[in-house]
Protein backbone atom coordinates (compact mmCIF):
# COMPACT_ATOMS: atom_id res chain seq x y z
CA MET A 1 0.00 0.00 0.00
CA THR A 2 1.00 3.63 -0.30
CA ALA A 3 0.90 6.28 2.36
CA ASN A 4 2.34 9.71 3.03
CA ALA A 5 4.70 11.58 5.21
CA SER A 6 3.10 12.68 8.46
CA SER A 7 1.67 16.15 8.41
CA ASP A 8 4.13 17.13 11.14
CA HIS A 9 7.10 16.26 8.95
CA PRO A 10 8.36 19.26 6.97
CA ALA A 11 10.91 18.81 4.23
CA HIS A 12 14.29 19.70 5.73
CA PRO A 13 16.45 22.01 3.59
CA GLY A 14 19.28 19.52 3.81
CA ALA A 15 17.11 16.43 3.38
CA PRO A 16 18.45 13.89 0.91
CA ARG A 17 16.86 13.63 -2.51
CA LYS A 18 18.12 10.12 -3.17
CA PRO A 19 15.40 7.48 -2.70
CA ARG A 20 15.96 5.64 0.54
CA ALA A 21 14.02 2.81 2.16
CA GLY A 22 13.48 2.99 5.88
CA LEU A 23 13.01 0.01 8.18
CA VAL A 24 10.91 0.40 11.34
CA LEU A 25 11.25 -2.33 13.95
CA THR A 26 8.88 -2.03 16.89
CA GLY A 27 9.26 -3.42 20.40
CA GLY A 28 7.94 -6.51 22.12
CA GLY A 29 10.62 -8.23 24.19
CA ALA A 30 11.09 -11.83 23.06
CA ARG A 31 8.50 -11.22 20.35
CA ALA A 32 11.21 -9.37 18.40
CA ALA A 33 12.39 -12.77 17.14
CA TYR A 34 9.53 -12.46 14.65
CA GLN A 35 11.36 -9.54 13.02
CA VAL A 36 14.36 -11.74 12.29
CA GLY A 37 12.19 -14.17 10.34
CA VAL A 38 10.86 -11.27 8.28
CA LEU A 39 14.39 -10.03 7.56
CA LYS A 40 15.46 -13.54 6.58
CA ALA A 41 12.64 -13.68 4.04
CA VAL A 42 13.53 -10.24 2.66
CA ARG A 43 17.13 -11.42 2.25
CA ASP A 44 16.02 -14.51 0.31
CA ILE A 45 13.45 -12.69 -1.82
CA LEU A 46 16.00 -10.06 -2.86
CA GLY A 47 18.63 -12.71 -3.61
CA ASN A 48 21.18 -12.01 -0.86
CA PRO A 49 21.93 -8.35 -1.66
CA SER A 50 25.43 -7.38 -0.59
CA ARG A 51 24.50 -4.07 0.99
CA SER A 52 21.52 -3.59 3.27
CA PRO A 53 18.38 -2.64 1.31
CA PHE A 54 17.51 -0.37 4.24
CA PRO A 55 19.84 2.66 4.37
CA ILE A 56 17.67 3.99 7.21
CA VAL A 57 16.88 1.74 10.17
CA CYS A 58 14.79 2.76 13.17
CA GLY A 59 14.16 0.58 16.19
CA THR A 60 12.34 0.74 19.47
CA SER A 61 12.72 -1.49 22.53
CA ALA A 62 13.93 -4.95 21.44
CA GLY A 63 13.58 -3.72 17.87
CA ALA A 64 16.29 -1.17 18.62
CA ILE A 65 18.76 -3.98 19.23
CA ASN A 66 17.84 -5.67 15.94
CA ALA A 67 18.04 -2.34 14.11
CA THR A 68 21.48 -1.57 15.51
CA ALA A 69 22.70 -5.05 14.60
CA LEU A 70 21.70 -4.34 10.99
CA ALA A 71 23.37 -0.93 11.07
CA THR A 72 26.69 -2.36 12.28
CA HIS A 73 26.78 -4.72 9.27
CA ALA A 74 25.14 -2.52 6.64
CA THR A 75 27.86 -3.39 4.12
CA ASP A 76 27.02 -7.10 4.34
CA PHE A 77 23.28 -7.71 4.63
CA PRO A 78 23.49 -11.53 4.44
CA ARG A 79 25.97 -11.53 7.29
CA ALA A 80 23.81 -9.14 9.32
CA VAL A 81 20.80 -11.44 8.97
CA ALA A 82 22.91 -14.52 9.67
CA ASN A 83 24.22 -12.92 12.87
CA LEU A 84 20.70 -12.11 14.03
CA LEU A 85 19.58 -15.65 13.27
CA ASP A 86 22.51 -17.05 15.24
CA ILE A 87 21.61 -14.89 18.23
CA TRP A 88 17.87 -15.51 18.27
CA GLU A 89 17.88 -19.18 17.29
CA ASN A 90 20.14 -19.90 20.26
CA MET A 91 18.54 -17.47 22.68
CA ARG A 92 18.07 -18.26 26.35
CA CYS A 93 16.43 -16.20 29.07
CA GLU A 94 19.74 -16.13 30.93
CA HIS A 95 21.23 -14.15 28.02
CA ILE A 96 18.78 -11.29 28.72
CA TYR A 97 18.14 -11.31 32.47
CA ARG A 98 19.36 -13.17 35.53
CA THR A 99 17.52 -16.43 36.10
CA ASP A 100 19.68 -17.86 38.89
CA LEU A 101 18.04 -18.22 42.29
CA GLY A 102 20.25 -15.58 43.93
CA GLY A 103 19.71 -12.97 41.24
CA VAL A 104 15.93 -13.48 41.04
CA THR A 105 15.57 -13.54 44.83
CA ARG A 106 17.53 -10.32 45.37
CA ALA A 107 15.69 -8.43 42.65
CA GLY A 108 12.34 -9.70 43.84
CA ALA A 109 13.11 -8.90 47.47
CA ARG A 110 14.13 -5.32 46.63
CA TRP A 111 10.97 -4.89 44.61
CA LEU A 112 8.73 -6.33 47.32
CA SER A 113 10.31 -4.36 50.18
CA SER A 114 9.99 -1.11 48.23
CA MET A 115 6.37 -1.78 47.32
CA MET A 116 5.57 -2.56 50.98
CA LEU A 117 7.33 0.63 52.08
CA LEU A 118 9.93 -1.36 53.99
CA SER A 119 12.62 0.46 52.08
CA ARG A 120 12.96 4.16 51.29
CA ARG A 121 14.39 3.37 47.88
CA ASN A 122 12.18 3.38 44.83
CA PRO A 123 11.64 -0.11 43.39
CA ILE A 124 14.14 -0.59 40.58
CA SER A 125 12.83 -3.52 38.54
CA LEU A 126 11.38 -6.96 38.84
CA LEU A 127 14.27 -8.54 36.92
CA ASP A 128 18.01 -7.88 36.65
CA ASN A 129 18.94 -7.47 32.97
CA THR A 130 22.70 -7.20 33.49
CA PRO A 131 23.24 -10.11 31.03
CA LEU A 132 21.66 -8.02 28.28
CA ARG A 133 24.36 -5.39 28.76
CA TYR A 134 27.04 -8.05 28.29
CA LEU A 135 25.26 -9.34 25.19
CA VAL A 136 25.06 -5.87 23.63
CA ASP A 137 28.70 -5.12 24.42
CA ARG A 138 29.85 -8.43 22.97
CA LEU A 139 27.78 -8.58 19.79
CA LEU A 140 27.36 -4.99 18.59
CA PRO A 141 30.48 -3.19 17.30
CA PHE A 142 29.14 0.36 17.53
CA GLU A 143 32.24 1.83 15.90
CA ARG A 144 31.18 0.27 12.59
CA ILE A 145 28.08 2.46 12.41
CA GLN A 146 30.07 5.56 11.45
CA ASP A 147 32.28 3.51 9.13
CA ASN A 148 29.18 2.28 7.30
CA ILE A 149 27.79 5.81 7.10
CA ASP A 150 31.09 7.04 5.64
CA ALA A 151 31.06 4.16 3.15
CA GLY A 152 27.55 5.08 1.98
CA ALA A 153 26.03 1.76 2.99
CA LEU A 154 24.04 3.37 5.80
CA TYR A 155 22.41 6.77 5.95
CA ALA A 156 20.99 6.81 9.45
CA VAL A 157 20.03 4.63 12.41
CA SER A 158 17.85 5.64 15.34
CA VAL A 159 16.67 4.15 18.62
CA THR A 160 13.78 5.62 20.58
CA ALA A 161 13.47 5.83 24.36
CA SER A 162 10.97 7.48 26.70
CA GLY A 163 12.04 10.00 29.34
CA TYR A 164 10.48 9.34 32.72
CA THR A 165 10.89 12.93 33.92
CA SER A 166 10.20 14.97 30.78
CA GLY A 167 7.67 12.55 29.33
CA GLN A 168 9.29 13.05 25.94
CA SER A 169 9.78 10.35 23.34
CA VAL A 170 13.36 10.83 22.20
CA SER A 171 14.76 9.31 19.01
CA PHE A 172 18.54 9.18 19.36
CA PHE A 173 20.02 8.98 15.88
CA GLN A 174 23.39 8.76 14.19
CA GLY A 175 23.49 9.65 10.53
CA GLY A 176 24.82 11.61 7.60
CA SER A 177 26.04 15.19 7.90
CA GLY A 178 22.91 16.61 6.25
CA LEU A 179 20.58 15.42 8.98
CA GLU A 180 19.23 17.69 11.67
CA GLY A 181 17.33 17.03 14.87
CA TRP A 182 13.64 17.78 15.20
CA GLU A 183 11.19 18.78 17.90
CA ARG A 184 7.48 18.10 18.01
CA ASN A 185 4.93 17.87 20.78
CA GLN A 186 6.41 15.47 23.37
CA ARG A 187 8.85 13.93 20.88
CA ILE A 188 12.24 15.00 19.64
CA GLY A 189 15.11 13.73 17.53
CA ALA A 190 18.63 14.10 18.94
CA ALA A 191 21.84 13.51 17.00
CA VAL A 192 24.29 11.37 19.00
CA THR A 193 27.00 8.78 18.62
CA LEU A 194 25.13 5.63 19.54
CA LYS A 195 26.38 3.49 22.40
CA PRO A 196 24.98 0.65 24.53
CA GLU A 197 23.19 2.95 27.01
CA TYR A 198 20.76 4.14 24.35
CA LEU A 199 19.76 0.59 23.44
CA LEU A 200 19.39 -0.52 27.05
CA ALA A 201 17.21 2.52 27.74
CA SER A 202 15.05 1.83 24.71
CA ALA A 203 14.59 -1.81 25.74
CA ALA A 204 13.83 -1.16 29.43
CA LEU A 205 10.37 -2.74 29.71
CA PRO A 206 8.39 -0.77 32.32
CA PHE A 207 8.47 -2.33 35.80
CA ILE A 208 10.32 -5.39 34.48
CA PHE A 209 13.76 -3.97 33.53
CA PRO A 210 15.51 -1.01 35.20
CA ALA A 211 15.44 2.47 33.73
CA VAL A 212 18.73 3.75 32.30
CA LYS A 213 20.17 7.21 32.87
CA VAL A 214 21.23 8.90 29.64
CA HIS A 215 22.63 12.41 29.94
CA ARG A 216 20.47 14.10 32.60
CA GLU A 217 17.41 11.85 32.66
CA PHE A 218 16.28 8.29 33.27
CA PHE A 219 14.77 6.61 30.24
CA GLY A 220 12.59 3.56 29.76
CA ASP A 221 11.10 1.54 26.94
CA GLY A 222 10.76 3.64 23.81
CA SER A 223 7.31 2.33 22.95
CA MET A 224 5.82 4.27 25.87
CA ARG A 225 4.33 7.55 24.64
CA GLN A 226 5.62 6.91 21.12
CA ILE A 227 2.56 8.29 19.40
CA ALA A 228 4.15 8.29 15.92
CA PRO A 229 6.42 5.21 15.54
CA VAL A 230 6.91 5.79 11.80
CA SER A 231 7.88 9.44 12.19
CA PRO A 232 11.64 8.96 12.91
CA ALA A 233 12.14 7.19 9.58
CA LEU A 234 10.41 10.04 7.76
CA HIS A 235 12.40 12.70 9.58
CA LEU A 236 15.58 10.88 8.61
CA GLY A 237 14.65 11.05 4.94
CA ALA A 238 12.97 7.76 4.04
CA ASP A 239 10.79 7.87 0.94
CA ARG A 240 9.36 4.40 1.69
CA VAL A 241 8.96 2.58 4.98
CA PHE A 242 8.97 -1.14 5.74
CA ILE A 243 7.34 -1.73 9.15
CA VAL A 244 7.56 -4.93 11.17
CA GLY A 245 5.25 -5.19 14.17
CA THR A 246 5.22 -7.81 16.90
CA ALA A 247 1.50 -8.00 17.70
CA ARG A 248 -1.38 -9.20 15.60
CA GLN A 249 -4.03 -6.68 14.57
CA THR A 250 -7.37 -7.97 15.82
CA GLN A 251 -9.99 -8.21 13.10
CA ASP A 252 -12.80 -9.63 15.25
CA HIS A 253 -14.39 -6.79 17.16
CA ALA A 254 -17.00 -8.92 18.92
CA ARG A 255 -16.83 -8.61 22.70
CA ALA A 256 -15.98 -11.81 24.54
CA ARG A 257 -17.94 -12.68 27.65
CA SER A 258 -16.11 -13.46 30.87
CA SER A 259 -17.28 -13.86 34.45
CA ILE A 260 -13.76 -14.27 35.84
CA TYR A 261 -11.92 -11.21 37.08
CA PRO A 262 -8.74 -10.65 34.99
CA SER A 263 -5.45 -11.74 36.54
CA ILE A 264 -2.50 -9.43 37.06
CA ALA A 265 -0.84 -11.07 34.04
CA GLN A 266 -3.88 -10.41 31.85
CA ILE A 267 -3.96 -6.76 32.83
CA ALA A 268 -0.19 -6.36 32.39
CA GLY A 269 -0.28 -8.15 29.04
CA HIS A 270 -3.13 -5.91 27.89
CA ALA A 271 -1.13 -2.84 28.91
CA LEU A 272 1.96 -4.04 27.04
CA ASN A 273 -0.09 -4.75 23.92
CA SER A 274 -1.48 -1.23 24.12
CA ILE A 275 2.05 0.16 24.33
CA PHE A 276 3.47 -1.90 21.48
CA LEU A 277 0.57 -2.07 19.01
CA ASP A 278 -2.02 0.68 19.35
CA SER A 279 0.18 3.67 18.52
CA LEU A 280 1.63 1.88 15.50
CA MET A 281 -1.77 1.10 14.00
CA VAL A 282 -3.01 4.65 14.66
CA ASP A 283 0.09 6.08 12.96
CA ILE A 284 -0.38 3.85 9.92
CA GLU A 285 -4.04 4.84 9.68
CA ARG A 286 -2.99 8.50 9.84
CA LEU A 287 -0.49 7.97 7.01
CA GLU A 288 -3.12 6.32 4.86
CA ARG A 289 -5.59 9.12 5.51
CA ILE A 290 -3.05 11.78 4.53
CA ASN A 291 -2.23 9.75 1.44
CA ARG A 292 -5.86 9.73 0.32
CA THR A 293 -6.00 13.48 0.83
CA LEU A 294 -2.82 14.09 -1.13
CA SER A 295 -4.08 11.97 -4.02
CA LEU A 296 -6.73 14.65 -4.59
CA ILE A 297 -4.11 17.38 -4.97
CA PRO A 298 -2.21 17.70 -8.28
CA PRO A 299 1.55 17.02 -7.86
CA GLU A 300 2.49 20.44 -9.20
CA VAL A 301 0.32 22.08 -6.56
CA ARG A 302 1.82 19.94 -3.76
CA ALA A 303 5.32 20.93 -4.89
CA LYS A 304 4.58 24.65 -4.50
CA GLY A 305 4.09 24.44 -0.75
CA LYS A 306 6.83 25.63 1.59
CA ASP A 307 6.69 22.36 3.51
CA ALA A 308 5.87 20.07 0.61
CA LEU A 309 4.27 16.79 1.58
CA ARG A 310 5.39 13.79 -0.42
CA PRO A 311 3.90 10.34 -0.95
CA ILE A 312 5.48 7.62 1.19
CA LYS A 313 5.20 3.97 0.22
CA VAL A 314 4.52 1.77 3.23
CA MET A 315 4.55 -1.99 3.68
CA THR A 316 3.55 -3.43 7.03
CA VAL A 317 4.19 -6.99 8.19
CA LEU A 318 2.34 -8.18 11.30
CA PRO A 319 2.06 -11.70 12.76
CA SER A 320 -0.67 -13.77 11.15
CA GLN A 321 -1.11 -15.69 14.39
CA SER A 322 -1.63 -14.64 17.99
CA LEU A 323 1.84 -14.64 19.55
CA GLU A 324 0.45 -15.16 23.04
CA ARG A 325 -1.15 -18.38 21.83
CA VAL A 326 2.16 -19.44 20.35
CA ALA A 327 3.83 -18.58 23.67
CA ALA A 328 1.34 -20.73 25.59
CA ARG A 329 2.89 -23.82 23.99
CA PHE A 330 6.32 -22.98 25.42
CA LEU A 331 5.58 -21.59 28.88
CA HIS A 332 7.02 -24.70 30.49
CA GLU A 333 10.43 -23.81 29.04
CA LEU A 334 10.79 -20.68 31.13
CA PRO A 335 13.44 -21.15 33.85
CA ARG A 336 12.02 -22.60 37.04
CA THR A 337 12.81 -19.46 39.03
CA ILE A 338 10.91 -17.27 36.56
CA ARG A 339 7.95 -19.64 36.51
CA PHE A 340 7.87 -19.44 40.30
CA LEU A 341 8.04 -15.63 40.16
CA LEU A 342 5.29 -15.31 37.53
CA ARG A 343 2.89 -18.00 38.74
CA PRO A 344 1.12 -15.80 41.34
CA THR A 345 0.35 -13.24 38.61
CA GLY A 346 -1.42 -15.80 36.44
CA ALA A 347 1.19 -15.57 33.67
CA MET A 348 1.68 -19.32 33.60
CA ASN A 349 -1.95 -19.86 32.59
CA ARG A 350 -3.06 -19.70 28.98
CA SER A 351 -5.11 -16.58 29.72
CA GLY A 352 -2.02 -14.82 31.07
CA SER A 353 0.48 -16.00 28.47
CA ASN A 354 0.50 -12.55 26.87
CA LEU A 355 2.74 -11.21 29.63
CA ALA A 356 4.97 -14.28 29.53
CA SER A 357 5.43 -13.92 25.75
CA TYR A 358 7.45 -10.74 26.33
CA LEU A 359 9.85 -12.58 28.66
CA LEU A 360 10.04 -15.95 26.91
CA PHE A 361 13.57 -15.62 25.54
CA GLU A 362 13.94 -19.35 24.92
CA GLU A 363 15.14 -20.80 21.63
CA SER A 364 12.05 -22.94 20.95
CA PHE A 365 9.70 -19.96 21.17
CA CYS A 366 12.11 -17.69 19.28
CA ARG A 367 12.52 -20.23 16.49
CA ALA A 368 8.76 -20.59 16.20
CA LEU A 369 8.46 -16.82 15.79
CA ILE A 370 11.30 -16.72 13.25
CA ASP A 371 9.52 -19.37 11.20
CA LEU A 372 6.24 -17.47 11.42
CA GLY A 373 7.88 -14.20 10.37
CA TYR A 374 9.51 -15.93 7.43
CA GLN A 375 6.26 -17.52 6.28
CA ASP A 376 4.25 -14.31 6.68
CA THR A 377 6.74 -12.46 4.49
CA ALA A 378 7.45 -15.18 1.92
CA VAL A 379 3.79 -15.37 0.91
CA ARG A 380 3.96 -11.66 0.09
CA GLU A 381 6.96 -11.95 -2.21
CA VAL A 382 5.40 -9.83 -4.95
CA GLU A 383 4.65 -7.03 -2.48
CA VAL A 384 8.21 -7.14 -1.15
CA ARG A 385 9.66 -6.90 -4.64
CA ASN A 386 7.32 -4.06 -5.53
CA PHE A 387 8.28 -2.21 -2.37
CA PHE A 388 11.91 -2.05 -3.46
CA ASP A 389 11.12 -1.54 -7.17
CA ALA A 390 11.05 2.17 -7.93
CA SER A 391 9.24 1.51 -11.23
CA HIS A 392 6.10 0.66 -9.23
CA ASP A 393 5.98 4.02 -7.42
């Protein structure tokens, strides 16, 4: 389908004229394995292109880690995808957060004592994600980002985090010399040299992982208050955007009956879905609406405006299956300590598997999502080819 640049996106004087595809990877914890399956299919459909077909990559939460991994290997797209597959196909919860009895007990005890006012300290997080820091340090050579920009294989990469004090959604980006920051209502773009802190801040699931201090403020998961997830790619100069979500869009609007009060896990899972899905779908709908409006205006008239709006091609890939239902098949593979921690919330029941799906960093679940992402994209081969084919614009 085709859409348009957001109405809040003026054409920057220094914006690039060269056509550039932007990749938008949303958040979702362990669900981000789905994105790797989609990228694998894109690689195969395009015949193993040497350079990344996405000169602009934007990620949020777990998607920020995948986006940065692509940016560090922009000169070798097959290798970038292979590296992501190697990581996610062999993923374990212990690679992301501490699962040992001591680590889980200490984190849980600090959380509980703070919540019961037995400690004057604010509760930090339910889980200790120190292993994620080691993983990011070990697998992501950040110095290559600038090298790839200088080589012309990458134009820009951004990761989005949410400031707990300011309430702003901040897209930290590293890109070409012609790019400038932006400022809109409650969201800004800031030029930086990316480093691990930005990714850890973007991926800090609320309540579950600790906030990260960047500059003068503590930041958490970038999907919070991100009212325009596609916007960073447009600000960075993308003329087409490939979006990969991690939650299924519900088509059945019939209300289900239930006489059982929702568990903590159901409520938390619902909140996380709202964070990771709702704003994305609203943003896409807004793009489509602007596109329909622009189609009524002659191109020569659109070009006369000071802040000329331009058509933006958009392709969105979302899971064809409910990922919480997929997760329900693998709940037993969570580490015993985590199962013990989550059981009182109802997360170990099928009805509460939505929450568990964000924490289920186990290879069986991740491989199932990779396979699903691959299948969902492979069946749309013609659309993928058309997306990258300028002759179809």
